[in-house]
């Protein structure tokens, strides 16, 4: 309690205040407390906002990856239906399909026996080659995050082998009914692959190695992506046909 003389003694700082001096000190002290409280409140609010933003980013990331996995599965299901239709396969799977058929069939050419790998196994090898080619083409412009394509390609290959086993009872025959069934599978596979590609694009994640090599060529050459895609797909089909002639003589 202050003394009756009207003079107030404050320990820190050690000043004797009275009248307007005391009022000024109280106002200054109150403003300091308020400012400190406001700073703490602002920091807490900022921290909570940052945490909420991080949570939203984490949720978006997981939704993005789940959509990517779903799109990869749908795409591989479409590819497996293309293969089971017998009239043909998607351009990206022609060469792995030929090598797998030769390997599992025990084909040897000039003393070289083709390794007996599944379509998915040869797809992993081909995707790895695509990533290496991207690095060689883009050089300094290659983004290290695109190495994640190897993981995406491996998951794609695993899904492809799983769907190849799942769709084995659907394989079309060579009789008229089988040909009609095969054409039906081609139509269904085209729709399914379209849905898968649309989902893959929408998830805005790392692209597939097959698309990555096309983008790399498009960037370096300055050509439109659509034109580069036609050239790359045609080249893959040509390589598959050439390997088929070498392995099977047809």
Tab-separated table of C-alpha atoms in Angstrom:
chain	number	residue	atom	x	y	z
A	1	UNK	CA	0.000	0.000	0.000
A	2	UNK	CA	1.316	3.465	-0.835
A	3	UNK	CA	2.170	5.800	2.052
A	4	UNK	CA	-0.233	8.571	3.046
A	5	UNK	CA	2.196	11.285	1.913
A	6	UNK	CA	1.173	10.773	-1.721
A	7	UNK	CA	4.700	9.695	-2.774
A	8	UNK	CA	4.923	6.243	-4.313
A	9	UNK	CA	8.024	4.094	-4.155
A	10	UNK	CA	8.536	1.584	-7.004
A	11	UNK	CA	11.308	-0.993	-6.668
A	12	UNK	CA	12.108	-1.517	-10.369
A	13	UNK	CA	13.211	0.882	-11.538
A	14	UNK	CA	13.979	2.580	-8.237
A	15	UNK	CA	12.161	5.870	-8.868
A	16	UNK	CA	10.026	8.066	-6.661
A	17	UNK	CA	6.963	9.052	-8.671
A	18	UNK	CA	4.000	11.175	-7.855
A	19	UNK	CA	1.091	12.686	-9.703
A	20	UNK	CA	1.475	12.663	-13.512
A	21	UNK	CA	4.758	10.737	-13.314
A	22	UNK	CA	3.020	7.783	-11.708
A	23	UNK	CA	0.199	7.890	-14.257
A	24	UNK	CA	2.695	7.971	-17.141
A	25	UNK	CA	4.591	5.000	-15.685
A	26	UNK	CA	1.388	2.984	-15.281
A	27	UNK	CA	0.316	3.735	-18.863
A	28	UNK	CA	3.742	2.792	-20.158
A	29	UNK	CA	3.772	-0.418	-18.127
A	30	UNK	CA	0.262	-1.343	-19.293
A	31	UNK	CA	1.135	-0.652	-22.931
A	32	UNK	CA	4.262	-2.819	-22.610
A	33	UNK	CA	2.252	-5.672	-21.152
A	34	UNK	CA	-0.369	-5.300	-23.892
A	35	UNK	CA	2.244	-5.264	-26.663
A	36	UNK	CA	3.937	-8.348	-25.253
A	37	UNK	CA	0.602	-10.101	-24.955
A	38	UNK	CA	-0.291	-9.127	-28.534
A	39	UNK	CA	3.057	-10.415	-29.792
A	40	UNK	CA	2.576	-13.729	-28.027
A	41	UNK	CA	-1.006	-14.018	-29.300
A	42	UNK	CA	0.114	-13.216	-32.854
A	43	UNK	CA	2.926	-15.778	-32.655
A	44	UNK	CA	0.523	-18.426	-31.381
A	45	UNK	CA	-1.992	-17.634	-34.111
A	46	UNK	CA	0.740	-17.731	-36.726
A	47	UNK	CA	1.965	-21.055	-35.385
A	48	UNK	CA	-1.528	-22.543	-35.461
A	49	UNK	CA	-2.035	-21.244	-38.999
A	50	UNK	CA	1.278	-22.783	-40.059
A	51	UNK	CA	0.285	-26.110	-38.495
A	52	UNK	CA	-3.092	-26.015	-40.245
A	53	UNK	CA	-1.419	-25.210	-43.569
A	54	UNK	CA	1.015	-28.083	-43.057
A	55	UNK	CA	-1.866	-30.411	-42.236
A	56	UNK	CA	-3.639	-29.347	-45.409
A	57	UNK	CA	-0.471	-29.941	-47.414
A	58	UNK	CA	-0.029	-33.380	-45.873
A	59	UNK	CA	-3.650	-34.285	-46.572
A	60	UNK	CA	-3.328	-33.049	-50.154
A	61	UNK	CA	-0.096	-35.015	-50.612
A	62	UNK	CA	-1.662	-38.262	-49.403
A	63	UNK	CA	-4.779	-37.729	-51.527
A	64	UNK	CA	-2.498	-37.028	-54.477
A	65	UNK	CA	-0.514	-40.235	-53.983
A	66	UNK	CA	-3.648	-42.337	-53.457
A	67	UNK	CA	-5.096	-40.971	-56.687
A	68	UNK	CA	-1.808	-41.738	-58.435
A	69	UNK	CA	-1.815	-45.340	-57.178
A	70	UNK	CA	-5.430	-45.750	-58.261
A	71	UNK	CA	-4.676	-44.330	-61.709
A	72	UNK	CA	-1.672	-46.653	-62.104
A	73	UNK	CA	-3.795	-49.659	-61.237
A	74	UNK	CA	-6.534	-48.639	-63.666
A	75	UNK	CA	-3.972	-48.034	-66.426
A	76	UNK	CA	-2.313	-51.422	-65.911
A	77	UNK	CA	-5.709	-53.103	-65.930
A	78	UNK	CA	-6.369	-51.506	-69.314
A	79	UNK	CA	-2.932	-52.598	-70.597
A	80	UNK	CA	-3.563	-56.182	-69.462
A	81	UNK	CA	-6.903	-56.191	-71.304
A	82	UNK	CA	-5.128	-54.954	-74.441
A	83	UNK	CA	-2.685	-57.845	-74.151
A	84	UNK	CA	-5.441	-60.412	-73.519
A	85	UNK	CA	-7.354	-59.190	-76.581
A	86	UNK	CA	-4.585	-60.660	-78.811
A	87	UNK	CA	-5.021	-58.179	-81.699
A	88	UNK	CA	-2.306	-56.051	-80.111
A	89	UNK	CA	-1.048	-54.133	-77.121
A	90	UNK	CA	-0.440	-50.571	-76.048
A	91	UNK	CA	2.699	-49.029	-77.564
A	92	UNK	CA	4.462	-48.829	-74.215
A	93	UNK	CA	4.042	-52.576	-73.597
A	94	UNK	CA	4.885	-54.022	-77.025
A	95	UNK	CA	8.616	-54.525	-76.430
A	96	UNK	CA	8.281	-55.891	-72.842
A	97	UNK	CA	5.559	-58.258	-74.078
A	98	UNK	CA	7.748	-59.629	-76.894
A	99	UNK	CA	10.779	-60.086	-74.647
A	100	UNK	CA	8.670	-61.738	-71.935
A	101	UNK	CA	7.107	-64.145	-74.456
A	102	UNK	CA	10.566	-65.024	-75.773
A	103	UNK	CA	12.062	-65.442	-72.296
A	104	UNK	CA	9.244	-67.548	-70.874
A	105	UNK	CA	9.246	-69.576	-74.111
A	106	UNK	CA	12.947	-70.422	-73.757
A	107	UNK	CA	14.024	-68.641	-76.946
A	108	UNK	CA	17.775	-68.464	-77.607
A	109	UNK	CA	19.373	-66.483	-80.437
A	110	UNK	CA	23.042	-66.926	-81.354
A	111	UNK	CA	23.842	-68.533	-78.033
A	112	UNK	CA	21.994	-65.796	-76.104
A	113	UNK	CA	18.989	-67.045	-74.161
A	114	UNK	CA	16.389	-64.415	-73.344
A	115	UNK	CA	15.953	-64.091	-69.545
A	116	UNK	CA	12.569	-65.510	-68.439
A	117	UNK	CA	11.057	-62.376	-66.938
A	118	UNK	CA	7.420	-61.306	-66.751
A	119	UNK	CA	5.992	-58.397	-68.698
A	120	UNK	CA	6.271	-56.323	-65.525
A	121	UNK	CA	9.922	-57.291	-65.098
A	122	UNK	CA	10.844	-56.117	-68.577
A	123	UNK	CA	8.734	-52.992	-68.067
A	124	UNK	CA	10.902	-52.082	-65.053
A	125	UNK	CA	14.028	-52.444	-67.220
A	126	UNK	CA	12.527	-50.313	-69.984
A	127	UNK	CA	11.395	-47.610	-67.545
A	128	UNK	CA	14.894	-47.477	-66.035
A	129	UNK	CA	16.321	-46.956	-69.533
A	130	UNK	CA	13.819	-44.134	-70.084
A	131	UNK	CA	14.967	-42.375	-66.889
A	132	UNK	CA	18.648	-42.696	-67.894
A	133	UNK	CA	17.841	-41.268	-71.329
A	134	UNK	CA	16.048	-38.314	-69.714
A	135	UNK	CA	19.157	-37.518	-67.659
A	136	UNK	CA	21.375	-37.711	-70.761
A	137	UNK	CA	18.995	-35.555	-72.826
A	138	UNK	CA	18.194	-32.844	-70.271
A	139	UNK	CA	21.565	-32.830	-68.465
A	140	UNK	CA	21.622	-29.732	-66.245
A	141	UNK	CA	17.896	-29.163	-66.707
A	142	UNK	CA	17.018	-32.565	-65.271
A	143	UNK	CA	15.169	-32.260	-61.957
A	144	UNK	CA	16.304	-34.811	-59.335
A	145	UNK	CA	12.716	-35.181	-58.107
A	146	UNK	CA	11.983	-36.932	-61.405
A	147	UNK	CA	14.040	-39.882	-60.147
A	148	UNK	CA	10.821	-40.764	-58.327
A	149	UNK	CA	9.746	-42.040	-61.761
A	150	UNK	CA	11.705	-45.194	-60.926
A	151	UNK	CA	9.400	-45.831	-57.976
A	152	UNK	CA	6.304	-45.074	-60.036
A	153	UNK	CA	7.571	-47.340	-62.824
A	154	UNK	CA	8.224	-50.178	-60.364
A	155	UNK	CA	4.710	-49.875	-58.894
A	156	UNK	CA	3.292	-49.803	-62.428
A	157	UNK	CA	5.149	-53.026	-63.243
A	158	UNK	CA	3.916	-54.787	-60.093
A	159	UNK	CA	0.328	-53.774	-60.857
A	160	UNK	CA	0.763	-54.934	-64.455
A	161	UNK	CA	1.874	-58.424	-63.418
A	162	UNK	CA	-0.989	-58.630	-60.923
A	163	UNK	CA	-3.547	-57.641	-63.549
A	164	UNK	CA	-2.021	-60.009	-66.105
A	165	UNK	CA	-2.730	-62.854	-63.683
A	166	UNK	CA	-6.182	-61.475	-62.895
A	167	UNK	CA	-7.216	-61.197	-66.568
A	168	UNK	CA	-5.777	-64.520	-67.749
A	169	UNK	CA	-9.269	-66.139	-68.032
A	170	UNK	CA	-10.337	-63.323	-70.394
A	171	UNK	CA	-7.790	-64.079	-73.127
A	172	UNK	CA	-9.363	-64.065	-76.587
A	173	UNK	CA	-9.064	-67.017	-78.963
A	174	UNK	CA	-8.360	-67.152	-82.697
A	175	UNK	CA	-11.814	-68.402	-83.752
A	176	UNK	CA	-14.476	-65.905	-84.977
A	177	UNK	CA	-16.067	-65.684	-81.544
A	178	UNK	CA	-12.640	-65.137	-79.991
A	179	UNK	CA	-11.838	-62.380	-82.493
A	180	UNK	CA	-15.103	-60.630	-81.682
A	181	UNK	CA	-14.351	-60.964	-77.986
A	182	UNK	CA	-10.876	-59.572	-78.575
A	183	UNK	CA	-12.228	-56.512	-80.358
A	184	UNK	CA	-14.624	-55.955	-77.479
A	185	UNK	CA	-11.699	-56.132	-75.038
A	186	UNK	CA	-9.793	-53.575	-77.130
A	187	UNK	CA	-12.697	-51.123	-76.886
A	188	UNK	CA	-13.072	-51.641	-73.133
A	189	UNK	CA	-9.330	-51.401	-72.571
A	190	UNK	CA	-9.176	-48.100	-74.459
A	191	UNK	CA	-11.838	-46.571	-72.231
A	192	UNK	CA	-10.219	-47.877	-69.051
A	193	UNK	CA	-6.785	-46.606	-70.037
A	194	UNK	CA	-8.295	-43.217	-70.890
A	195	UNK	CA	-9.777	-42.985	-67.398
A	196	UNK	CA	-6.459	-44.015	-65.862
A	197	UNK	CA	-4.464	-41.440	-67.818
A	198	UNK	CA	-6.981	-38.708	-66.953
A	199	UNK	CA	-6.641	-39.526	-63.240
A	200	UNK	CA	-2.859	-39.585	-63.506
A	201	UNK	CA	-2.810	-36.129	-65.071
A	202	UNK	CA	-5.251	-34.775	-62.499
A	203	UNK	CA	-3.165	-35.886	-59.523
A	204	UNK	CA	-0.320	-33.588	-60.711
A	205	UNK	CA	2.376	-35.904	-59.434
A	206	UNK	CA	5.557	-37.245	-61.038
A	207	UNK	CA	4.864	-38.521	-64.542
A	208	UNK	CA	5.494	-42.023	-65.826
A	209	UNK	CA	8.942	-42.707	-67.362
A	210	UNK	CA	7.377	-43.316	-70.779
A	211	UNK	CA	5.827	-39.856	-70.707
A	212	UNK	CA	8.940	-38.346	-69.128
A	213	UNK	CA	11.140	-39.300	-72.080
A	214	UNK	CA	8.611	-37.737	-74.437
A	215	UNK	CA	8.554	-34.507	-72.439
A	216	UNK	CA	12.366	-34.430	-72.363
A	217	UNK	CA	12.609	-34.816	-76.143
A	218	UNK	CA	9.918	-32.175	-76.614
A	219	UNK	CA	11.811	-29.666	-74.416
A	220	UNK	CA	15.148	-30.161	-76.166
A	221	UNK	CA	13.838	-30.339	-79.727
A	222	UNK	CA	11.190	-27.642	-79.352
A	223	UNK	CA	8.624	-29.908	-81.008
A	224	UNK	CA	5.051	-30.230	-79.817
A	225	UNK	CA	4.478	-32.975	-77.255
A	226	UNK	CA	1.743	-34.614	-79.357
A	227	UNK	CA	4.085	-34.976	-82.334
A	228	UNK	CA	6.914	-36.302	-80.171
A	229	UNK	CA	4.538	-38.824	-78.593
A	230	UNK	CA	3.563	-40.193	-82.016
A	231	UNK	CA	7.224	-40.597	-82.971
A	232	UNK	CA	8.199	-42.250	-79.665
A	233	UNK	CA	5.209	-44.623	-79.677
A	234	UNK	CA	5.873	-45.574	-83.296
A	235	UNK	CA	9.526	-46.213	-82.446
A	236	UNK	CA	8.567	-48.459	-79.532
A	237	UNK	CA	6.223	-50.454	-81.756
A	238	UNK	CA	8.928	-50.755	-84.431
A	239	UNK	CA	11.418	-52.016	-81.827
A	240	UNK	CA	8.874	-54.565	-80.606
A	241	UNK	CA	8.210	-55.793	-84.151
A	242	UNK	CA	11.949	-56.059	-84.869
A	243	UNK	CA	12.500	-58.062	-81.670
A	244	UNK	CA	9.572	-60.324	-82.592
A	245	UNK	CA	11.139	-61.036	-85.982
A	246	UNK	CA	14.508	-61.808	-84.393
A	247	UNK	CA	13.058	-64.058	-81.672
A	248	UNK	CA	10.239	-65.784	-83.543
A	249	UNK	CA	11.012	-65.197	-87.218
A	250	UNK	CA	7.661	-63.539	-87.891
